[in-house]
PDB file of C-alpha atoms in Angstrom:
ATOM      1  CA  MET A1001       0.000   0.000   0.000  1.00 46.00           C
ATOM      2  CA  SER A1002       1.461   3.386  -1.024  1.00 49.00           C
ATOM      3  CA  LYS A1003       2.257   5.969   1.576  1.00 54.00           C
ATOM      4  CA  ARG A1004      -0.271   8.789   1.806  1.00 58.00           C
ATOM      5  CA  LYS A1005       1.011  11.995   0.246  1.00 69.00           C
ATOM      6  CA  GLY A1006       1.167  15.052   2.529  1.00 81.00           C
ATOM      7  CA  LEU A1007      -0.539  18.356   1.829  1.00 88.00           C
ATOM      8  CA  SER A1008       1.206  20.848  -0.426  1.00 92.00           C
ATOM      9  CA  VAL A1009       1.870  24.391   0.794  1.00 92.00           C
ATOM     10  CA  GLU A1010      -0.960  25.745  -1.360  1.00 93.00           C
ATOM     11  CA  GLU A1011      -3.379  23.138  -0.005  1.00 94.00           C
ATOM     12  CA  LYS A1012      -2.427  24.092   3.553  1.00 95.00           C
ATOM     13  CA  ARG A1013      -2.961  27.766   2.781  1.00 94.00           C
ATOM     14  CA  THR A1014      -6.369  27.048   1.287  1.00 93.00           C
ATOM     15  CA  ARG A1015      -7.430  24.898   4.233  1.00 95.00           C
ATOM     16  CA  MET A1016      -6.279  27.476   6.756  1.00 94.00           C
ATOM     17  CA  MET A1017      -8.268  30.192   4.980  1.00 92.00           C
ATOM     18  CA  ASP A1018     -11.286  27.881   4.989  1.00 93.00           C
ATOM     19  CA  PHE A1019     -10.813  27.488   8.734  1.00 95.00           C
ATOM     20  CA  PHE A1020     -10.836  31.251   9.323  1.00 93.00           C
ATOM     21  CA  TYR A1021     -13.875  31.777   7.065  1.00 90.00           C
ATOM     22  CA  GLU A1022     -15.803  29.032   8.811  1.00 91.00           C
ATOM     23  CA  LYS A1023     -14.985  30.150  12.374  1.00 90.00           C
ATOM     24  CA  LYS A1024     -15.234  33.935  11.874  1.00 88.00           C
ATOM     25  CA  ASP A1025     -13.308  34.469  15.110  1.00 91.00           C
ATOM     26  CA  PHE A1026      -9.956  35.566  16.550  1.00 93.00           C
ATOM     27  CA  PHE A1027      -7.217  33.071  17.427  1.00 95.00           C
ATOM     28  CA  GLN A1028      -3.775  32.927  18.972  1.00 95.00           C
ATOM     29  CA  LEU A1029      -1.005  30.866  17.393  1.00 95.00           C
ATOM     30  CA  LYS A1030      -1.262  28.064  19.969  1.00 95.00           C
ATOM     31  CA  GLU A1031      -4.966  27.719  19.281  1.00 95.00           C
ATOM     32  CA  LEU A1032      -4.392  27.602  15.533  1.00 95.00           C
ATOM     33  CA  GLU A1033      -1.694  24.958  15.849  1.00 95.00           C
ATOM     34  CA  LYS A1034      -4.111  22.740  17.728  1.00 95.00           C
ATOM     35  CA  LEU A1035      -7.342  23.408  15.819  1.00 96.00           C
ATOM     36  CA  CYS A1036      -5.908  23.469  12.282  1.00 95.00           C
ATOM     37  CA  GLN A1037      -4.287  20.113  12.850  1.00 94.00           C
ATOM     38  CA  LYS A1038      -7.453  18.639  14.290  1.00 94.00           C
ATOM     39  CA  GLU A1039      -9.960  20.092  11.833  1.00 94.00           C
ATOM     40  CA  LYS A1040      -7.947  20.693   8.651  1.00 93.00           C
ATOM     41  CA  GLY A1041      -5.138  18.136   8.791  1.00 94.00           C
ATOM     42  CA  ILE A1042      -2.390  20.783   8.864  1.00 94.00           C
ATOM     43  CA  THR A1043       0.493  19.597  11.019  1.00 93.00           C
ATOM     44  CA  SER A1044       1.049  21.841  14.039  1.00 92.00           C
ATOM     45  CA  MET A1045       4.718  22.322  13.112  1.00 94.00           C
ATOM     46  CA  SER A1046       3.805  23.885   9.765  1.00 94.00           C
ATOM     47  CA  VAL A1047       0.992  26.125  11.017  1.00 95.00           C
ATOM     48  CA  LYS A1048       3.273  29.053  11.909  1.00 95.00           C
ATOM     49  CA  ASP A1049       4.984  29.130   8.498  1.00 95.00           C
ATOM     50  CA  ILE A1050       1.695  28.894   6.613  1.00 95.00           C
ATOM     51  CA  LEU A1051       0.130  31.561   8.818  1.00 95.00           C
ATOM     52  CA  THR A1052       3.098  33.877   8.291  1.00 95.00           C
ATOM     53  CA  SER A1053       2.834  33.526   4.504  1.00 94.00           C
ATOM     54  CA  LEU A1054      -0.877  34.383   4.609  1.00 93.00           C
ATOM     55  CA  VAL A1055      -0.207  37.427   6.789  1.00 93.00           C
ATOM     56  CA  ASP A1056       2.569  38.563   4.421  1.00 92.00           C
ATOM     57  CA  ASP A1057       0.158  38.251   1.476  1.00 87.00           C
ATOM     58  CA  GLY A1058      -2.462  40.345   3.281  1.00 87.00           C
ATOM     59  CA  MET A1059      -4.957  37.482   3.444  1.00 88.00           C
ATOM     60  CA  VAL A1060      -4.888  37.160   7.233  1.00 92.00           C
ATOM     61  CA  ASP A1061      -4.919  40.101   9.659  1.00 91.00           C
ATOM     62  CA  THR A1062      -2.972  40.199  12.912  1.00 93.00           C
ATOM     63  CA  ASP A1063      -2.651  42.524  15.890  1.00 92.00           C
ATOM     64  CA  LYS A1064      -1.134  42.519  19.354  1.00 91.00           C
ATOM     65  CA  ILE A1065      -3.540  43.092  22.223  1.00 88.00           C
ATOM     66  CA  GLY A1066      -1.725  43.414  25.502  1.00 89.00           C
ATOM     67  CA  THR A1067       0.835  40.630  25.550  1.00 91.00           C
ATOM     68  CA  SER A1068      -1.113  38.377  23.159  1.00 92.00           C
ATOM     69  CA  VAL A1069      -1.019  38.272  19.353  1.00 94.00           C
ATOM     70  CA  TYR A1070      -4.270  37.456  17.562  1.00 95.00           C
ATOM     71  CA  PHE A1071      -4.985  36.399  13.975  1.00 95.00           C
ATOM     72  CA  TRP A1072      -8.212  36.561  11.964  1.00 93.00           C
ATOM     73  CA  ALA A1073      -9.652  36.627   8.434  1.00 90.00           C
ATOM     74  CA  PHE A1074     -13.239  37.207   7.326  1.00 86.00           C
ATOM     75  CA  PRO A1075     -14.800  36.401   3.905  1.00 81.00           C
ATOM     76  CA  GLY A1076     -15.922  39.993   3.398  1.00 72.00           C
ATOM     77  CA  LYS A1077     -12.355  41.259   3.203  1.00 70.00           C
ATOM     78  CA  ALA A1078     -11.440  38.576   0.669  1.00 57.00           C
ATOM     79  CA  ARG A1079     -14.362  39.642  -1.534  1.00 59.00           C
ATOM     80  CA  GLN A1080     -13.306  43.270  -1.284  1.00 61.00           C
ATOM     81  CA  LYS A1081      -9.743  42.335  -2.226  1.00 63.00           C
ATOM     82  CA  SER A1082     -10.980  40.304  -5.219  1.00 57.00           C
ATOM     83  CA  GLN A1083     -13.237  43.153  -6.306  1.00 58.00           C
ATOM     84  CA  LYS A1084     -10.373  45.651  -6.042  1.00 61.00           C
ATOM     85  CA  ARG A1085      -8.120  43.420  -8.113  1.00 63.00           C
ATOM     86  CA  LEU A1086     -10.868  43.042 -10.705  1.00 62.00           C
ATOM     87  CA  ASN A1087     -11.271  46.819 -10.825  1.00 64.00           C
ATOM     88  CA  ASP A1088      -7.523  47.116 -11.367  1.00 69.00           C
ATOM     89  CA  LEU A1089      -7.748  44.627 -14.238  1.00 72.00           C
ATOM     90  CA  THR A1090     -10.619  46.568 -15.793  1.00 69.00           C
ATOM     91  CA  SER A1091      -8.616  49.786 -15.524  1.00 71.00           C
ATOM     92  CA  LYS A1092      -5.639  48.024 -17.099  1.00 73.00           C
ATOM     93  CA  HIS A1093      -7.832  46.811 -19.936  1.00 69.00           C
ATOM     94  CA  ASN A1094      -8.986  50.369 -20.633  1.00 71.00           C
ATOM     95  CA  GLU A1095      -5.371  51.497 -20.678  1.00 76.00           C
ATOM     96  CA  LEU A1096      -4.484  48.732 -23.126  1.00 74.00           C
ATOM     97  CA  ALA A1097      -7.416  49.711 -25.337  1.00 69.00           C
ATOM     98  CA  ALA A1098      -6.008  53.243 -25.586  1.00 72.00           C
ATOM     99  CA  LYS A1099      -2.584  51.846 -26.487  1.00 73.00           C
ATOM    100  CA  LYS A1100      -4.196  49.642 -29.110  1.00 70.00           C
ATOM    101  CA  GLN A1101      -5.718  52.692 -30.769  1.00 73.00           C
ATOM    102  CA  LYS A1102      -2.324  54.360 -30.820  1.00 73.00           C
ATOM    103  CA  LEU A1103      -0.813  51.257 -32.374  1.00 71.00           C
ATOM    104  CA  VAL A1104      -3.500  51.170 -35.060  1.00 67.00           C
ATOM    105  CA  GLU A1105      -2.751  54.799 -35.902  1.00 70.00           C
ATOM    106  CA  LEU A1106       0.955  54.012 -36.231  1.00 69.00           C
ATOM    107  CA  ILE A1107       0.176  51.132 -38.570  1.00 66.00           C
ATOM    108  CA  GLU A1108      -2.055  53.344 -40.698  1.00 65.00           C
ATOM    109  CA  GLU A1109       0.693  55.959 -40.960  1.00 66.00           C
ATOM    110  CA  GLU A1110       3.212  53.293 -41.945  1.00 60.00           C
ATOM    111  CA  SER A1111       0.951  51.998 -44.681  1.00 59.00           C
ATOM    112  CA  LYS A1112       0.924  55.423 -46.368  1.00 58.00           C
ATOM    113  CA  GLY A1113       4.443  54.918 -47.668  1.00 52.00           C
ATOM    114  CA  LYS A1114       6.555  56.659 -45.039  1.00 46.00           C
ATOM    115  CA  GLU A1115      10.097  55.521 -44.302  1.00 49.00           C
ATOM    116  CA  PRO A1116       9.549  52.126 -42.620  1.00 51.00           C
ATOM    117  CA  CYS A1117      12.577  51.760 -40.344  1.00 59.00           C
ATOM    118  CA  GLU A1118      11.700  54.228 -37.594  1.00 64.00           C
ATOM    119  CA  GLU A1119       8.004  53.430 -37.610  1.00 60.00           C
ATOM    120  CA  ARG A1120       8.712  49.705 -37.744  1.00 63.00           C
ATOM    121  CA  ASP A1121      10.853  49.945 -34.614  1.00 67.00           C
ATOM    122  CA  ARG A1122       8.115  51.801 -32.798  1.00 70.00           C
ATOM    123  CA  VAL A1123       5.510  49.224 -33.798  1.00 69.00           C
ATOM    124  CA  LEU A1124       7.697  46.313 -32.758  1.00 70.00           C
ATOM    125  CA  GLU A1125       8.459  47.945 -29.417  1.00 75.00           C
ATOM    126  CA  LEU A1126       4.771  48.454 -28.744  1.00 73.00           C
ATOM    127  CA  LEU A1127       4.071  44.849 -29.694  1.00 74.00           C
ATOM    128  CA  ALA A1128       6.599  43.655 -27.112  1.00 75.00           C
ATOM    129  CA  GLN A1129       4.973  45.831 -24.439  1.00 77.00           C
ATOM    130  CA  GLU A1130       1.440  44.683 -25.265  1.00 73.00           C
ATOM    131  CA  THR A1131       2.504  41.024 -25.287  1.00 74.00           C
ATOM    132  CA  LYS A1132       4.013  41.370 -21.814  1.00 77.00           C
ATOM    133  CA  GLN A1133       0.951  43.157 -20.433  1.00 75.00           C
ATOM    134  CA  ARG A1134      -1.366  40.615 -22.027  1.00 73.00           C
ATOM    135  CA  ASP A1135       0.534  37.792 -20.307  1.00 74.00           C
ATOM    136  CA  GLU A1136       0.331  39.610 -16.959  1.00 75.00           C
ATOM    137  CA  MET A1137      -3.420  39.949 -17.376  1.00 73.00           C
ATOM    138  CA  LYS A1138      -3.653  36.223 -18.210  1.00 69.00           C
ATOM    139  CA  GLU A1139      -1.779  35.357 -14.996  1.00 73.00           C
ATOM    140  CA  GLU A1140      -4.094  37.527 -12.921  1.00 71.00           C
ATOM    141  CA  LEU A1141      -7.153  35.910 -14.453  1.00 67.00           C
ATOM    142  CA  GLN A1142      -5.702  32.468 -13.765  1.00 66.00           C
ATOM    143  CA  ALA A1143      -5.218  33.479 -10.130  1.00 67.00           C
ATOM    144  CA  PHE A1144      -8.930  34.289  -9.911  1.00 64.00           C
ATOM    145  CA  LYS A1145      -9.746  30.791 -11.205  1.00 58.00           C
ATOM    146  CA  GLU A1146      -7.632  29.172  -8.483  1.00 59.00           C
ATOM    147  CA  ASN A1147      -9.207  31.070  -5.574  1.00 60.00           C
ATOM    148  CA  ASP A1148     -11.922  29.681  -3.325  1.00 53.00           C
ATOM    149  CA  PRO A1149     -15.140  29.646  -5.438  1.00 56.00           C
ATOM    150  CA  GLU A1150     -17.166  30.996  -2.513  1.00 55.00           C
ATOM    151  CA  VAL A1151     -14.899  34.011  -2.246  1.00 51.00           C
ATOM    152  CA  ILE A1152     -15.113  35.033  -5.917  1.00 54.00           C
ATOM    153  CA  GLU A1153     -18.734  34.070  -6.601  1.00 57.00           C
ATOM    154  CA  SER A1154     -19.873  37.671  -6.190  1.00 53.00           C
ATOM    155  CA  VAL A1155     -17.448  38.883  -8.897  1.00 56.00           C
ATOM    156  CA  ARG A1156     -17.642  35.949 -11.323  1.00 60.00           C
ATOM    157  CA  LYS A1157     -19.615  37.874 -13.951  1.00 57.00           C
ATOM    158  CA  ASP A1158     -17.173  40.779 -13.905  1.00 55.00           C
ATOM    159  CA  THR A1159     -14.272  38.353 -14.155  1.00 59.00           C
ATOM    160  CA  ALA A1160     -15.777  37.068 -17.397  1.00 61.00           C
ATOM    161  CA  VAL A1161     -15.464  40.585 -18.821  1.00 59.00           C
ATOM    162  CA  ALA A1162     -11.740  40.648 -18.052  1.00 60.00           C
ATOM    163  CA  HIS A1163     -11.484  37.111 -19.498  1.00 63.00           C
ATOM    164  CA  GLU A1164     -12.947  38.332 -22.783  1.00 69.00           C
ATOM    165  CA  ALA A1165     -10.589  41.316 -22.738  1.00 63.00           C
ATOM    166  CA  ALA A1166      -7.577  39.011 -22.465  1.00 67.00           C
ATOM    167  CA  ASN A1167      -8.846  37.019 -25.461  1.00 67.00           C
ATOM    168  CA  ARG A1168      -9.300  40.211 -27.459  1.00 73.00           C
ATOM    169  CA  TRP A1169      -5.700  41.113 -26.756  1.00 71.00           C
ATOM    170  CA  THR A1170      -4.609  37.665 -27.849  1.00 72.00           C
ATOM    171  CA  ASP A1171      -6.436  38.321 -31.109  1.00 72.00           C
ATOM    172  CA  ASN A1172      -4.726  41.718 -31.395  1.00 72.00           C
ATOM    173  CA  ILE A1173      -1.297  40.111 -30.961  1.00 77.00           C
ATOM    174  CA  PHE A1174      -2.070  37.575 -33.691  1.00 74.00           C
ATOM    175  CA  CYS A1175      -3.206  40.358 -36.036  1.00 75.00           C
ATOM    176  CA  ILE A1176      -0.121  42.483 -35.379  1.00 78.00           C
ATOM    177  CA  LYS A1177       2.176  39.484 -35.893  1.00 73.00           C
ATOM    178  CA  SER A1178       0.484  38.853 -39.231  1.00 77.00           C
ATOM    179  CA  TRP A1179       0.888  42.503 -40.241  1.00 77.00           C
ATOM    180  CA  ILE A1180       4.593  42.540 -39.320  1.00 77.00           C
ATOM    181  CA  LYS A1181       5.131  39.281 -41.227  1.00 75.00           C
ATOM    182  CA  ASN A1182       3.487  40.642 -44.380  1.00 77.00           C
ATOM    183  CA  LYS A1183       4.937  44.146 -44.114  1.00 74.00           C
ATOM    184  CA  PHE A1184       8.535  43.429 -43.162  1.00 73.00           C
ATOM    185  CA  GLY A1185       9.011  39.826 -44.209  1.00 74.00           C
ATOM    186  CA  PHE A1186       9.673  38.452 -40.699  1.00 73.00           C
ATOM    187  CA  ASP A1187       8.699  34.822 -40.169  1.00 76.00           C
ATOM    188  CA  THR A1188       6.509  33.863 -37.207  1.00 76.00           C
ATOM    189  CA  SER A1189       9.238  32.095 -35.236  1.00 77.00           C
ATOM    190  CA  THR A1190      11.534  35.132 -35.507  1.00 76.00           C
ATOM    191  CA  ILE A1191       8.807  37.465 -34.214  1.00 72.00           C
ATOM    192  CA  ASP A1192       8.013  35.094 -31.330  1.00 73.00           C
ATOM    193  CA  LYS A1193      11.669  34.740 -30.372  1.00 73.00           C
ATOM    194  CA  GLN A1194      12.513  38.436 -30.587  1.00 70.00           C
ATOM    195  CA  PHE A1195       9.589  39.588 -28.439  1.00 70.00           C
ATOM    196  CA  GLY A1196       9.283  36.614 -26.111  1.00 69.00           C
ATOM    197  CA  ILE A1197       5.886  35.519 -27.397  1.00 75.00           C
ATOM    198  CA  PRO A1198       5.203  31.917 -26.281  1.00 72.00           C
ATOM    199  CA  GLU A1199       4.868  29.406 -29.100  1.00 71.00           C
ATOM    200  CA  ASP A1200       1.747  28.030 -27.442  1.00 71.00           C
ATOM    201  CA  LEU A1201       0.069  31.449 -27.152  1.00 67.00           C
ATOM    202  CA  ASP A1202      -3.657  30.833 -27.434  1.00 72.00           C
ATOM    203  CA  TYR A1203      -7.022  32.108 -26.332  1.00 65.00           C
ATOM    204  CA  LEU A1204      -8.173  31.478 -22.747  1.00 60.00           C
ATOM    205  CA  ASP A1205     -10.749  28.733 -22.361  1.00 64.00           C
TER     206      ASP A1205
END
């Protein structure tokens, strides 16, 4: 019979957050070491490290009252944090939309027969920037997917908007790559390599 695999760090973090959300109370470290092991299967020796990482990430609050240190986390704060992050993503999307318009204008100017070298460099530089920002947005959206479903349920519809925005930017990158290939004779692999575009770049499911 195979030996049972222990919990990963991420699983411990998730279980500890579940514990706080379920209890909706304040706890000292000693209490958490005992209760998290009993109720969530988190070994008492690892509780402090996991708790510290959650505090550092702003997911768990802590304060010293007298000589005692207490820890707590409530679902409402997690929802507010998710909503704030979603608002940041929406703002970022609007910023990217403005940059897209600027890029389109540059392409239109280039197509009128102006000297290509300077304009080409500007277009390629913008492409590299948009690719990087698109990937950052994709990572943020993936982080939303991996959070506790109960925490993000209230912002699921808005997250779909950001999801669609990321796919639109994927489409923009494909279109710009095609334009560069046709205009300047670069092959796809060269464009991907020069600007760090993943070979498996694709739309989000």
